Coordinates of C-alpha atoms and ligand atoms in Angstrom, one line a residue:
Chain A
M1326 CA 8.5 -31.8 -21.2
N1327 CA 10.4 -33.6 -18.5
R1328 CA 9.1 -36.4 -16.4
W1329 CA 8.1 -33.7 -13.5
A1330 CA 6.3 -31.5 -15.7
E1331 CA 4.2 -34.3 -17.2
R1332 CA 3.4 -35.5 -13.6
L1333 CA 2.5 -31.9 -12.7
W1334 CA 0.2 -31.5 -15.5
S1335 CA -1.4 -34.9 -15.1
L1336 CA -2.2 -34.1 -11.6
L1337 CA -3.6 -30.7 -12.5
F1338 CA -5.9 -32.5 -14.9
L1339 CA -6.9 -34.8 -12.3
M1340 CA -8.1 -31.9 -10.2
V1341 CA -10.9 -31.4 -12.6
P1342 CA -13.2 -34.2 -11.6
V1343 CA -11.7 -34.1 -7.9
A1344 CA -12.8 -30.3 -7.7
G1345 CA -15.9 -30.9 -9.6
V1346 CA -17.3 -33.7 -7.5
G1347 CA -16.0 -31.7 -4.3
V1348 CA -18.1 -28.5 -5.2
F1349 CA -21.2 -30.6 -5.5
I1350 CA -20.6 -32.3 -2.3
W1351 CA -19.6 -29.0 -0.5
A1352 CA -22.9 -27.4 -1.8
M1353 CA -25.0 -30.6 -0.7
A1354 CA -23.6 -30.2 2.7
D1355 CA -24.5 -26.6 2.8
G1356 CA -20.8 -25.7 3.3
Y1357 CA -19.3 -22.3 4.0
G1358 CA -19.6 -20.1 0.8
M1359 CA -22.2 -22.5 -0.6
R1360 CA -25.1 -22.1 1.8
G1361 CA -28.5 -22.2 -0.2
H1362 CA -26.7 -23.3 -3.3
W1363 CA -28.2 -26.8 -3.4
L1364 CA -31.9 -27.6 -4.1
P1365 CA -34.2 -25.3 -2.2
E1366 CA -36.3 -27.2 0.4
N1367 CA -39.1 -29.4 -1.1
I1368 CA -42.6 -28.9 0.3
D1369 CA -44.5 -30.7 -2.5
E1370 CA -46.0 -34.2 -2.0
Q1371 CA -44.7 -35.1 -5.5
G1372 CA -41.6 -33.0 -5.5
K1373 CA -39.4 -35.8 -4.5
V1374 CA -40.1 -37.5 -7.8
I1375 CA -38.7 -34.6 -9.7
D1376 CA -35.7 -34.4 -7.3
S1377 CA -34.9 -38.1 -7.5
L1378 CA -35.0 -37.7 -11.4
F1379 CA -32.5 -34.6 -11.1
L1380 CA -30.3 -36.8 -8.9
F1381 CA -30.5 -39.8 -11.0
I1382 CA -29.5 -37.9 -14.2
L1383 CA -26.6 -36.0 -12.1
G1384 CA -25.3 -39.3 -11.0
L1385 CA -25.3 -40.8 -14.4
T1386 CA -23.5 -37.7 -15.9
G1387 CA -21.2 -37.6 -12.7
V1388 CA -20.0 -41.1 -13.4
I1389 CA -19.2 -40.4 -16.9
F1390 CA -17.6 -37.0 -15.9
V1391 CA -15.3 -38.8 -13.2
G1392 CA -14.7 -41.5 -15.7
T1393 CA -13.5 -39.5 -18.6
G1394 CA -11.6 -37.2 -16.2
V1395 CA -9.7 -40.1 -14.6
A1396 CA -9.0 -41.8 -17.9
L1397 CA -7.7 -38.6 -19.2
F1398 CA -5.4 -38.4 -16.1
W1399 CA -4.2 -42.0 -16.5
F1400 CA -3.0 -41.5 -20.0
L1401 CA -1.2 -38.3 -19.2
W1402 CA 0.4 -39.9 -16.2
R1403 CA 1.3 -43.4 -17.8
Y1404 CA 2.0 -42.7 -21.3
G1405 CA 3.8 -39.1 -21.4
A1406 CA 6.7 -39.0 -23.9
A1407 CA 9.4 -38.3 -21.4
G1408 CA 8.7 -41.8 -19.5
N1409 CA 8.3 -43.7 -22.7
R1410 CA 11.2 -42.7 -24.9
D1411 CA 11.9 -46.3 -26.0
A1412 CA 8.5 -47.7 -26.0
R1413 CA 7.1 -48.8 -29.2
V1414 CA 4.0 -47.2 -30.6
R1415 CA 1.0 -49.1 -31.5
Y1416 CA -0.9 -47.7 -34.6
T1417 CA -4.8 -48.2 -35.0
H1418 CA -7.0 -47.5 -37.8
G1419 CA -10.0 -47.3 -35.6
S1420 CA -12.3 -49.9 -34.1
H1421 CA -15.8 -50.4 -35.5
T1422 CA -16.8 -52.4 -32.5
L1423 CA -15.8 -49.6 -30.1
E1424 CA -17.5 -47.0 -32.2
V1425 CA -20.8 -48.9 -32.3
V1426 CA -20.6 -49.5 -28.5
W1427 CA -20.1 -45.9 -27.7
S1428 CA -22.8 -44.8 -30.1
I1429 CA -25.5 -47.3 -28.8
L1430 CA -24.7 -46.9 -25.2
P1431 CA -25.6 -43.2 -25.0
A1432 CA -28.5 -43.5 -27.4
A1433 CA -30.0 -46.3 -25.1
T1434 CA -29.2 -44.3 -22.0
L1435 CA -31.2 -41.4 -23.5
L1436 CA -34.1 -43.5 -24.6
F1437 CA -34.2 -45.0 -21.2
I1438 CA -34.4 -41.6 -19.3
A1439 CA -37.1 -40.6 -21.9
I1440 CA -39.2 -43.5 -21.0
Y1441 CA -38.3 -43.4 -17.2
Q1442 CA -39.4 -39.8 -17.0
M1443 CA -42.9 -40.2 -18.6
D1444 CA -44.8 -40.8 -15.6
A1445 CA -43.4 -37.8 -13.7
W1446 CA -44.2 -35.7 -16.7
A1447 CA -47.6 -36.8 -17.1
D1448 CA -48.3 -36.2 -13.3
A1449 CA -46.9 -32.8 -13.5
K1450 CA -48.3 -31.5 -16.9
I1451 CA -50.9 -33.8 -18.2
R1452 CA -53.1 -35.5 -15.3
R1453 CA -54.8 -32.5 -13.8
P1454 CA -56.5 -33.6 -10.3
T1455 CA -60.2 -34.2 -10.9
I1456 CA -63.2 -34.0 -8.5
V1457 CA -66.4 -35.9 -8.8
V1458 CA -69.5 -33.7 -9.4
N1459 CA -73.0 -35.6 -9.7
G1460 CA -71.2 -38.8 -10.1
Q1461 CA -69.0 -37.5 -12.9
E1462 CA -65.3 -37.2 -12.8
Q1463 CA -64.1 -33.8 -14.1
P1464 CA -60.9 -31.7 -13.9
K1465 CA -60.7 -29.8 -10.6
P1466 CA -61.4 -26.1 -11.2
P1467 CA -58.6 -23.7 -10.3
I1468 CA -58.8 -22.0 -7.0
A1469 CA -57.2 -18.8 -8.5
E1470 CA -56.0 -17.1 -11.6
I1471 CA -52.5 -15.7 -11.9
T1472 CA -51.8 -13.0 -14.5
G1473 CA -48.1 -12.3 -15.0
R1474 CA -47.4 -8.6 -16.3
Q1475 CA -44.4 -6.6 -16.4
F1476 CA -43.5 -6.9 -13.6
E1477 CA -45.8 -8.5 -11.1
W1478 CA -48.1 -11.2 -10.6
R1479 CA -51.7 -10.4 -10.3
I1480 CA -53.9 -13.0 -8.4
R1481 CA -57.6 -13.4 -8.7
Y1482 CA -59.3 -16.0 -6.3
A1483 CA -62.6 -17.8 -7.4
G1484 CA -64.2 -17.0 -4.2
R1485 CA -67.0 -18.9 -2.5
D1486 CA -68.8 -19.8 -5.7
G1487 CA -65.6 -21.4 -7.0
V1488 CA -65.9 -19.4 -10.3
I1489 CA -63.5 -17.1 -11.5
G1490 CA -64.9 -13.7 -13.0
T1491 CA -67.8 -13.2 -10.6
R1492 CA -68.6 -10.6 -8.1
D1493 CA -67.2 -12.6 -5.1
D1494 CA -63.7 -12.8 -6.5
L1495 CA -60.7 -11.6 -4.4
F1496 CA -57.9 -9.6 -5.8
T1497 CA -54.3 -9.4 -4.6
V1498 CA -51.0 -8.5 -6.2
N1499 CA -47.8 -10.6 -5.6
E1500 CA -49.3 -12.4 -2.6
L1501 CA -50.7 -16.0 -3.0
H1502 CA -52.0 -17.5 0.1
L1503 CA -53.0 -21.3 -0.2
P1504 CA -54.2 -24.0 2.0
V1505 CA -51.9 -26.8 2.5
H1506 CA -52.8 -30.7 2.3
E1507 CA -55.0 -30.0 -0.7
E1508 CA -54.6 -30.4 -4.3
I1509 CA -54.1 -26.8 -5.6
V1510 CA -55.0 -26.0 -9.2
L1511 CA -53.9 -22.6 -10.6
V1512 CA -54.7 -21.2 -14.1
I1513 CA -51.9 -18.8 -15.2
K1514 CA -51.8 -16.4 -18.0
T1515 CA -50.1 -13.3 -19.1
E1516 CA -51.0 -9.9 -20.1
D1517 CA -48.1 -8.8 -22.0
V1518 CA -45.0 -10.9 -22.8
L1519 CA -43.6 -14.3 -22.0
H1520 CA -43.2 -14.9 -18.2
S1521 CA -42.5 -18.2 -16.2
F1522 CA -44.5 -18.9 -13.2
F1523 CA -42.0 -20.7 -10.8
L1524 CA -42.6 -21.9 -7.4
P1525 CA -39.1 -23.4 -6.5
N1526 CA -40.1 -25.2 -3.3
L1527 CA -43.0 -27.0 -5.0
R1528 CA -40.9 -28.0 -8.1
V1529 CA -43.4 -26.2 -10.3
K1530 CA -42.3 -24.0 -13.3
Q1531 CA -44.4 -23.2 -16.2
D1532 CA -43.9 -20.6 -19.0
V1533 CA -47.0 -18.3 -19.4
V1534 CA -47.5 -17.4 -23.1
P1535 CA -49.5 -14.5 -24.5
G1536 CA -52.8 -15.7 -25.7
M1537 CA -52.7 -19.0 -23.9
K1538 CA -54.0 -20.3 -20.5
Q1539 CA -52.0 -22.8 -18.6
Y1540 CA -52.7 -25.0 -15.7
V1541 CA -50.4 -25.9 -12.8
W1542 CA -51.2 -28.2 -9.8
F1543 CA -49.3 -29.3 -6.8
K1544 CA -50.1 -30.2 -3.2
P1545 CA -48.1 -28.5 -0.5
I1546 CA -47.4 -30.3 2.6
R1547 CA -45.9 -27.6 4.9
T1548 CA -47.0 -24.2 6.0
G1549 CA -44.7 -21.1 5.8
Q1550 CA -43.6 -18.5 3.4
Y1551 CA -42.0 -19.1 0.1
D1552 CA -41.0 -17.5 -3.0
I1553 CA -42.9 -17.0 -6.4
V1554 CA -40.2 -16.0 -9.1
C1555 CA -40.4 -15.2 -12.7
A1556 CA -38.2 -17.6 -14.5
E1557 CA -38.3 -15.9 -18.1
L1558 CA -36.7 -12.8 -19.0
C1559 CA -39.6 -10.3 -19.5
G1560 CA -37.8 -6.9 -19.7
W1561 CA -35.8 -4.7 -17.6
G1562 CA -37.7 -5.2 -14.4
H1563 CA -37.7 -9.2 -14.6
Y1564 CA -35.3 -9.3 -11.7
K1565 CA -37.7 -7.8 -9.3
M1566 CA -40.9 -9.8 -10.5
R1567 CA -41.1 -11.7 -7.3
G1568 CA -44.2 -12.6 -5.2
R1569 CA -44.8 -14.3 -1.9
L1570 CA -46.3 -17.6 -1.4
V1571 CA -48.0 -18.1 2.0
L1572 CA -49.0 -21.6 2.8
Q1573 CA -51.5 -21.8 5.8
T1574 CA -53.7 -24.4 7.4
R1575 CA -57.3 -24.5 5.9
E1576 CA -58.8 -22.4 9.1
E1577 CA -56.1 -19.9 8.8
F1578 CA -56.6 -19.5 5.0
D1579 CA -60.3 -19.1 5.4
R1580 CA -59.9 -16.3 8.1
W1581 CA -57.4 -14.6 5.9
F1582 CA -59.6 -14.8 2.8
E1583 CA -62.7 -13.5 4.8
Q1584 CA -60.6 -10.6 6.2
E1585 CA -59.3 -9.4 2.8
W1586 CA -62.6 -9.9 1.3
N1587 CA -64.0 -7.6 3.9
N1588 CA -61.3 -5.1 3.2
Q1589 CA -61.9 -5.1 -0.6
E1590 CA -63.5 -2.0 -1.9
L1591 CA -66.0 -3.2 -4.5
R1592 CA -68.8 -0.9 -4.7
S1593 CA -68.0 0.8 -7.9
Y1594 CA -66.8 -2.5 -9.5
T1595 CA -68.8 -4.4 -12.1
P1596 CA -67.2 -7.7 -12.9
P1597 CA -66.6 -8.7 -16.6
E1598 CA -68.5 -11.8 -18.0
P1599 CA -67.1 -15.1 -16.6
E1600 CA -64.6 -16.5 -18.7
E1601 CA -65.2 -20.2 -18.3
Chain B
M1261 CA -20.3 -13.9 -64.8
I1262 CA -17.8 -12.9 -61.9
Q1263 CA -16.4 -16.4 -62.1
K1264 CA -15.1 -15.9 -65.6
S1265 CA -13.3 -12.6 -65.1
H1266 CA -11.9 -13.8 -61.9
N1267 CA -10.3 -16.8 -63.5
E1268 CA -8.6 -14.4 -66.1
V1269 CA -7.2 -12.4 -63.5
H1270 CA -6.1 -15.2 -61.3
E1271 CA -4.2 -17.2 -63.5
G1272 CA -1.1 -15.0 -64.1
D1273 CA -0.6 -14.0 -60.5
A1274 CA 2.1 -16.1 -59.4
A1275 CA 4.1 -16.0 -62.3
R1276 CA 4.1 -12.1 -62.4
G1277 CA 4.7 -11.7 -58.8
G1278 CA 3.3 -8.2 -58.7
M1279 CA -0.4 -7.4 -58.5
T1280 CA -2.7 -4.7 -59.7
F1281 CA -5.3 -3.1 -57.4
W1282 CA -8.1 -5.3 -58.9
E1283 CA -6.1 -8.6 -58.7
F1284 CA -5.4 -7.7 -54.9
L1285 CA -9.2 -7.1 -54.5
N1286 CA -10.0 -10.5 -56.1
T1287 CA -7.4 -12.3 -54.2
Y1288 CA -7.5 -10.9 -50.7
V1289 CA -10.8 -9.0 -50.4
F1290 CA -13.5 -10.6 -52.6
S1291 CA -11.7 -14.0 -52.6
R1292 CA -13.2 -17.1 -53.8
D1293 CA -10.4 -19.1 -52.2
H1294 CA -11.5 -21.3 -49.3
K1295 CA -8.4 -20.6 -47.3
V1296 CA -8.7 -16.7 -47.7
I1297 CA -12.3 -17.0 -46.8
G1298 CA -11.5 -19.2 -43.8
L1299 CA -9.0 -16.5 -42.5
Q1300 CA -11.3 -13.7 -43.2
F1301 CA -14.0 -15.4 -41.0
L1302 CA -11.3 -16.1 -38.5
F1303 CA -10.1 -12.6 -38.0
S1304 CA -13.5 -11.1 -38.1
T1305 CA -14.7 -13.4 -35.4
L1306 CA -11.6 -12.9 -33.2
L1307 CA -12.5 -9.2 -33.2
W1308 CA -16.0 -10.0 -32.2
F1309 CA -14.8 -12.3 -29.6
L1310 CA -13.2 -9.0 -27.9
V1311 CA -16.3 -7.2 -28.1
G1312 CA -18.2 -10.2 -26.5
G1313 CA -15.6 -10.4 -23.8
I1314 CA -15.8 -6.8 -23.0
L1315 CA -19.6 -7.1 -22.6
A1316 CA -19.1 -10.0 -20.3
L1317 CA -16.8 -7.7 -18.1
G1318 CA -19.7 -5.3 -17.8
I1319 CA -22.1 -8.3 -16.7
R1320 CA -19.7 -9.5 -14.2
W1321 CA -19.1 -6.0 -12.8
Q1322 CA -22.7 -5.5 -12.0
L1323 CA -22.9 -9.0 -10.5
A1324 CA -19.8 -8.7 -8.3
Y1325 CA -20.6 -5.0 -7.2
P1326 CA -24.2 -4.4 -7.6
W1327 CA -25.4 -0.9 -7.7
Q1328 CA -22.0 0.6 -7.4
P1329 CA -20.6 3.1 -9.9
M1330 CA -18.1 1.4 -12.4
P1331 CA -14.7 2.8 -12.2
I1332 CA -13.3 5.0 -14.8
I1333 CA -15.7 4.7 -17.6
G1334 CA -18.9 4.5 -15.4
Q1335 CA -19.1 8.2 -15.1
W1336 CA -18.6 8.6 -19.0
L1337 CA -21.0 5.9 -20.2
F1338 CA -23.8 6.1 -17.4
A1339 CA -23.5 9.7 -16.3
E1340 CA -27.3 9.7 -15.8
E1341 CA -27.3 6.8 -13.4
G1342 CA -24.4 8.2 -11.4
G1343 CA -21.9 5.8 -13.1
Q1344 CA -24.0 2.7 -12.4
I1345 CA -25.2 0.1 -14.9
S1346 CA -29.1 0.4 -14.8
P1347 CA -31.4 -2.7 -14.9
E1348 CA -32.2 -1.7 -18.7
F1349 CA -28.5 -1.6 -19.6
Y1350 CA -28.0 -5.0 -17.6
T1351 CA -30.6 -6.8 -20.0
T1352 CA -28.8 -5.0 -23.0
L1353 CA -25.3 -6.1 -21.7
F1354 CA -26.2 -9.9 -21.5
T1355 CA -28.4 -10.0 -24.5
M1356 CA -25.6 -8.5 -26.7
H1357 CA -22.9 -10.4 -25.0
A1358 CA -24.6 -13.8 -25.8
T1359 CA -25.7 -12.4 -29.3
V1360 CA -22.1 -11.6 -30.1
M1361 CA -20.9 -14.9 -28.8
I1362 CA -23.3 -17.1 -30.4
F1363 CA -24.0 -15.4 -33.8
F1364 CA -20.6 -13.6 -34.4
V1365 CA -18.1 -15.8 -32.9
I1366 CA -19.1 -19.5 -32.2
I1367 CA -21.1 -20.1 -35.4
P1368 CA -18.9 -18.1 -37.8
I1369 CA -15.6 -19.5 -36.4
L1370 CA -16.5 -23.1 -36.3
A1371 CA -18.3 -23.3 -39.6
G1372 CA -17.2 -20.3 -41.3
A1373 CA -13.5 -20.2 -40.4
F1374 CA -12.7 -23.9 -39.6
G1375 CA -15.1 -25.4 -41.9
N1376 CA -13.9 -23.4 -44.9
F1377 CA -10.3 -23.8 -44.2
L1378 CA -10.5 -27.6 -43.3
I1379 CA -13.1 -29.3 -45.3
P1380 CA -11.3 -29.1 -48.8
L1381 CA -8.0 -29.9 -47.3
M1382 CA -9.1 -32.9 -45.1
I1383 CA -11.3 -34.4 -48.0
G1384 CA -8.8 -33.9 -50.7
A1385 CA -10.8 -31.4 -52.7
E1386 CA -9.4 -28.4 -54.6
D1387 CA -11.6 -25.9 -53.1
M1388 CA -15.4 -25.6 -52.1
A1389 CA -18.1 -26.7 -54.5
F1390 CA -19.4 -23.1 -55.2
P1391 CA -16.5 -20.5 -54.6
T1392 CA -18.5 -17.6 -55.3
L1393 CA -21.3 -18.7 -53.0
N1394 CA -18.6 -19.0 -50.4
M1395 CA -17.3 -15.4 -51.0
L1396 CA -21.0 -14.2 -50.6
S1397 CA -21.4 -16.2 -47.4
Y1398 CA -18.6 -14.1 -46.0
W1399 CA -19.6 -10.8 -47.2
F1400 CA -23.2 -11.2 -46.1
M1401 CA -21.8 -11.1 -42.7
W1402 CA -20.8 -7.6 -43.2
P1403 CA -24.3 -6.0 -43.2
A1404 CA -24.8 -8.2 -40.1
F1405 CA -21.7 -6.6 -38.6
I1406 CA -22.8 -3.1 -39.4
C1407 CA -26.5 -3.7 -38.3
I1408 CA -25.2 -5.2 -34.9
G1409 CA -22.5 -2.6 -34.7
L1410 CA -25.2 0.3 -35.2
S1411 CA -27.4 -1.2 -32.7
F1412 CA -25.0 -0.3 -30.0
F1413 CA -25.5 3.5 -30.9
A1414 CA -29.2 3.4 -31.3
P1415 CA -30.7 4.1 -27.9
P1416 CA -30.8 2.4 -25.4
Y1417 CA -27.5 1.2 -26.9
G1418 CA -28.2 -2.4 -27.7
A1419 CA -31.1 -4.8 -27.9
G1420 CA -32.5 -6.2 -24.6
A1421 CA -34.8 -9.1 -25.2
G1422 CA -32.3 -11.8 -24.7
W1423 CA -30.1 -13.5 -27.3
T1424 CA -33.3 -15.9 -28.0
S1425 CA -35.2 -12.8 -29.1
Y1426 CA -38.6 -14.2 -27.8
P1427 CA -41.7 -12.6 -28.9
T1428 CA -43.8 -10.6 -27.7
L1429 CA -40.8 -9.1 -25.8
A1430 CA -38.9 -8.7 -29.0
S1431 CA -41.7 -8.2 -31.5
N1432 CA -43.8 -5.7 -29.7
P1433 CA -41.9 -2.3 -29.5
A1434 CA -44.0 -1.3 -26.6
A1435 CA -43.2 -4.3 -24.6
A1436 CA -39.6 -3.4 -24.0
P1437 CA -39.2 0.3 -23.8
A1438 CA -35.7 -0.3 -23.7
S1439 CA -35.3 -2.1 -26.8
G1440 CA -36.3 0.5 -29.6
H1441 CA -34.5 0.8 -32.9
A1442 CA -31.7 -1.4 -31.3
Q1443 CA -33.9 -4.5 -31.5
T1444 CA -34.9 -3.8 -35.0
L1445 CA -31.4 -3.6 -36.1
W1446 CA -30.6 -6.6 -34.1
L1447 CA -33.3 -8.6 -36.1
L1448 CA -31.9 -7.1 -39.4
G1449 CA -28.4 -8.4 -38.2
I1450 CA -29.3 -11.8 -37.2
T1451 CA -31.3 -12.2 -40.5
F1452 CA -28.2 -11.6 -42.3
V1453 CA -26.2 -13.9 -40.3
G1454 CA -28.9 -16.7 -41.1
V1455 CA -28.5 -16.0 -44.7
S1456 CA -24.9 -16.2 -44.6
S1457 CA -24.8 -19.5 -42.7
M1458 CA -27.3 -21.0 -45.1
M1459 CA -25.2 -20.2 -48.0
G1460 CA -22.3 -21.8 -46.1
S1461 CA -24.1 -24.9 -45.2
V1462 CA -25.1 -25.5 -48.8
N1463 CA -21.7 -25.3 -49.7
Y1464 CA -20.3 -27.6 -47.0
M1465 CA -23.0 -30.4 -47.7
T1466 CA -22.3 -30.3 -51.6
T1467 CA -18.5 -30.2 -51.1
I1468 CA -18.6 -33.1 -48.5
I1469 CA -21.0 -35.3 -50.7
Q1470 CA -19.6 -34.5 -54.3
M1471 CA -16.0 -33.5 -54.1
R1472 CA -14.1 -36.1 -52.0
A1473 CA -10.7 -37.4 -53.4
P1474 CA -10.9 -40.8 -55.1
G1475 CA -10.9 -43.4 -52.4
M1476 CA -12.1 -41.2 -49.7
T1477 CA -15.3 -42.9 -48.9
M1478 CA -17.9 -41.4 -46.6
F1479 CA -16.7 -43.9 -43.8
R1480 CA -13.0 -42.9 -44.1
L1481 CA -13.8 -39.2 -43.6
P1482 CA -12.1 -37.9 -40.5
L1483 CA -14.5 -37.3 -37.6
T1484 CA -14.0 -33.5 -37.9
I1485 CA -15.7 -33.6 -41.3
W1486 CA -18.6 -35.6 -40.1
G1487 CA -19.2 -33.4 -37.4
M1488 CA -19.2 -30.3 -39.9
F1489 CA -21.4 -32.3 -42.3
I1490 CA -24.0 -33.0 -39.6
T1491 CA -23.7 -29.4 -38.6
A1492 CA -24.4 -28.3 -42.1
I1493 CA -27.5 -30.5 -42.4
L1494 CA -28.9 -29.2 -39.3
Q1495 CA -28.1 -25.6 -40.3
A1496 CA -30.0 -26.2 -43.6
F1497 CA -32.9 -27.3 -41.6
A1498 CA -33.2 -24.9 -38.8
L1499 CA -32.0 -21.6 -40.4
P1500 CA -34.7 -21.1 -43.0
I1501 CA -37.3 -21.4 -40.2
L1502 CA -35.4 -19.1 -37.9
T1503 CA -34.8 -16.6 -40.7
A1504 CA -38.4 -16.6 -41.5
A1505 CA -39.3 -16.2 -37.8
G1506 CA -36.9 -13.1 -37.7
F1507 CA -38.7 -11.7 -40.6
M1508 CA -42.0 -12.3 -39.1
Q1509 CA -40.7 -10.3 -35.9
L1510 CA -39.4 -7.4 -38.1
M1511 CA -42.8 -7.3 -39.9
D1512 CA -44.5 -7.2 -36.5
R1513 CA -42.3 -4.4 -35.2
M1514 CA -42.3 -2.2 -38.5
L1515 CA -45.5 -3.1 -40.4
G1516 CA -47.8 -3.7 -37.6
T1517 CA -48.5 -7.4 -38.5
G1518 CA -49.7 -9.5 -35.8
F1519 CA -47.8 -13.0 -36.2
F1520 CA -46.9 -13.2 -32.5
H1521 CA -49.5 -11.0 -31.0
P1522 CA -52.6 -12.9 -29.9
G1523 CA -55.6 -10.6 -30.3
T1524 CA -54.1 -8.6 -33.1
V1525 CA -56.1 -8.3 -36.3
G1526 CA -53.9 -6.5 -39.0
N1527 CA -52.8 -3.3 -37.8
Q1528 CA -55.4 -3.2 -34.8
Q1529 CA -53.9 -4.1 -31.4
R1530 CA -56.1 -4.9 -28.8
G1531 CA -55.3 -3.3 -25.4
A1532 CA -53.9 -5.7 -22.9
G1533 CA -56.3 -8.1 -21.3
Ligands
HEM1296 C1 -14.9 -14.9 -20.1 C2 -15.9 -15.3 -20.6 C3 -17.2 -15.2 -20.4 C4 -17.9 -14.7 -19.1 C5 -17.1 -14.0 -18.0 C6 -19.4 -14.8 -19.4 C7 -20.3 -14.2 -18.6 C8 -21.7 -14.5 -18.7 C9 -22.7 -14.2 -17.7 C10 -22.4 -13.6 -16.3 C11 -23.8 -14.5 -18.1 C12 -25.1 -14.4 -17.5 C13 -25.9 -13.2 -17.8 C14 -27.3 -13.1 -16.9 O1 -28.0 -13.9 -17.3 O2 -27.3 -12.2 -16.2 C15 -23.5 -14.9 -19.5 C16 -24.5 -15.3 -20.4 C17 -24.5 -15.9 -21.6 N1 -23.3 -16.1 -22.2 FE1 -21.5 -15.5 -21.5 N2 -19.6 -15.2 -20.5 C18 -18.3 -15.6 -21.2 C19 -18.1 -16.2 -22.4 C20 -19.1 -16.7 -23.2 C21 -18.8 -17.4 -24.4 C22 -17.7 -17.8 -25.1 C23 -20.2 -17.8 -24.9 C24 -20.6 -18.4 -26.3 C25 -20.0 -18.8 -27.2 C26 -21.3 -17.2 -24.1 C27 -22.6 -17.2 -24.2 C28 -23.5 -16.7 -23.4 C29 -24.9 -16.9 -23.5 C30 -25.7 -17.7 -24.6 C31 -25.6 -16.4 -22.5 C32 -27.0 -16.2 -22.2 C33 -27.6 -15.0 -22.3 C34 -29.0 -14.8 -22.2 O3 -29.6 -15.2 -21.3 O4 -29.6 -14.0 -23.2 N3 -20.5 -16.6 -23.0 N4 -22.3 -14.9 -19.8
CU1297 CU1 -41.5 -11.9 -15.8

């Protein structure tokens, strides 16, 4: 290869980190053609913790990505055969120090991330919100039960008595209304296959496994309409397994609930035994 | 047994020049030579690479032009849908694309082709530790090729539960009306791939540990060989479990067992709920 071809190729390789970083910045800036490709609007009180973890890991991998890309470019640019015809070659049989360093650094980094994220994980998956009943702290009961099935989300509100499976339950399909500024607990399960209950704007995603019950919790801080999505392939209709999340003030929510409840036809309905 | 007769045949080859039919079969078809087996893996996987690529084209067509008839072959393949890719067939397309790419290209090309060809050469061994096992590991791919190949012809023309084959979508025939016999053939095929890879991994581990040339200590091994060594160890740990899980899914589908179906006792499946 002549000197010019070498230069051209090294610049081409330099384009990898440049374009890579560029695409991310373009997406973050909501640039033309990339609209809506960056993180969806966060409306959860804890969502920023998840987002900052994501950004932290993105930054870390980004630095390594750019570093290796630029190093590759520099070696191509500086040490190509055409420009170094008379240079003497240096042979190496490897360096134990280097190998130890580049083994320990990534291991330590991974360990750091594993420890650093523990609190966020516990908040999202382990420390369910509690309430105090008769001086005793206990897990907050779910406001509704969500049952995934091919290809819809069936929703069953606990109703005024706060217990799911009683006569004052309210049933809806694919439409989940919730009050804002409150700790929401949902119990989710599936009737058939694996699904994944995904609320992108609340940074909540939980697989629902046949035969198991899972709990998710979050605290929305903004009213409006958002998506409910299925995030696990569940058959041919997976693509259309969507629902609508409507976040309202407490008063609006109560009014909606009352209205739906009054519209619900229950005369011929006998509720099954309460499950909990 | 096979080993003995093979050696007898093999010895005179080069000297005589010509070959009988059986010698040809032993040298190039049911070969126990690591290089020939490596090449067999290489060319088989390259063919599957083409299949996987064609399936990817189908996926990309639907993503680029949703709900539009596919030109030329659309009318022929999906006449009932007016030449369009149906949602059912889309799940089949990406399931089979990923399956082919993962189990019939990447795994057998890296371990089967490059591992076989390179390990003995790079560690200074004359061949693999178990040449017959090596031959079997290639030929166990053929039942897999046949099962996966057939699954394209069993309605709905390919499995549709994703390449990860998660139960209960994959294990309950009623869960994916679009999967039918194709899913069963898929599971059989992947089980054969698993058996083949297990045989390979035993061979690679033994060869790397036992057959290095004098002076080739573990820490002088090229990094490539270390990579393959670790891969073989991981395969030896993971594949028996995956293969057993594949069998369990097969039994759930075919014999009515309930390994993956909560609320199932023996043959009795409780209704949903
Ligand atoms: C030109 C080359 C390729 C193209 C255009 C392509 C295209 C795609 C697309 C569009 C999907 C997403 C399908 C969906 O979820 O709707 C996909 C999935 C996938 N592809 Fe490829 N692909 C290519 C090569 C490969 C290769 C070389 C491999 C692996 C060796 C591979 C492995 C996979 C896997 C594992 C999935 C996930 C499938 C699933 O979710 O079940 N692909 N491919
Ligand atoms: Cu789903």
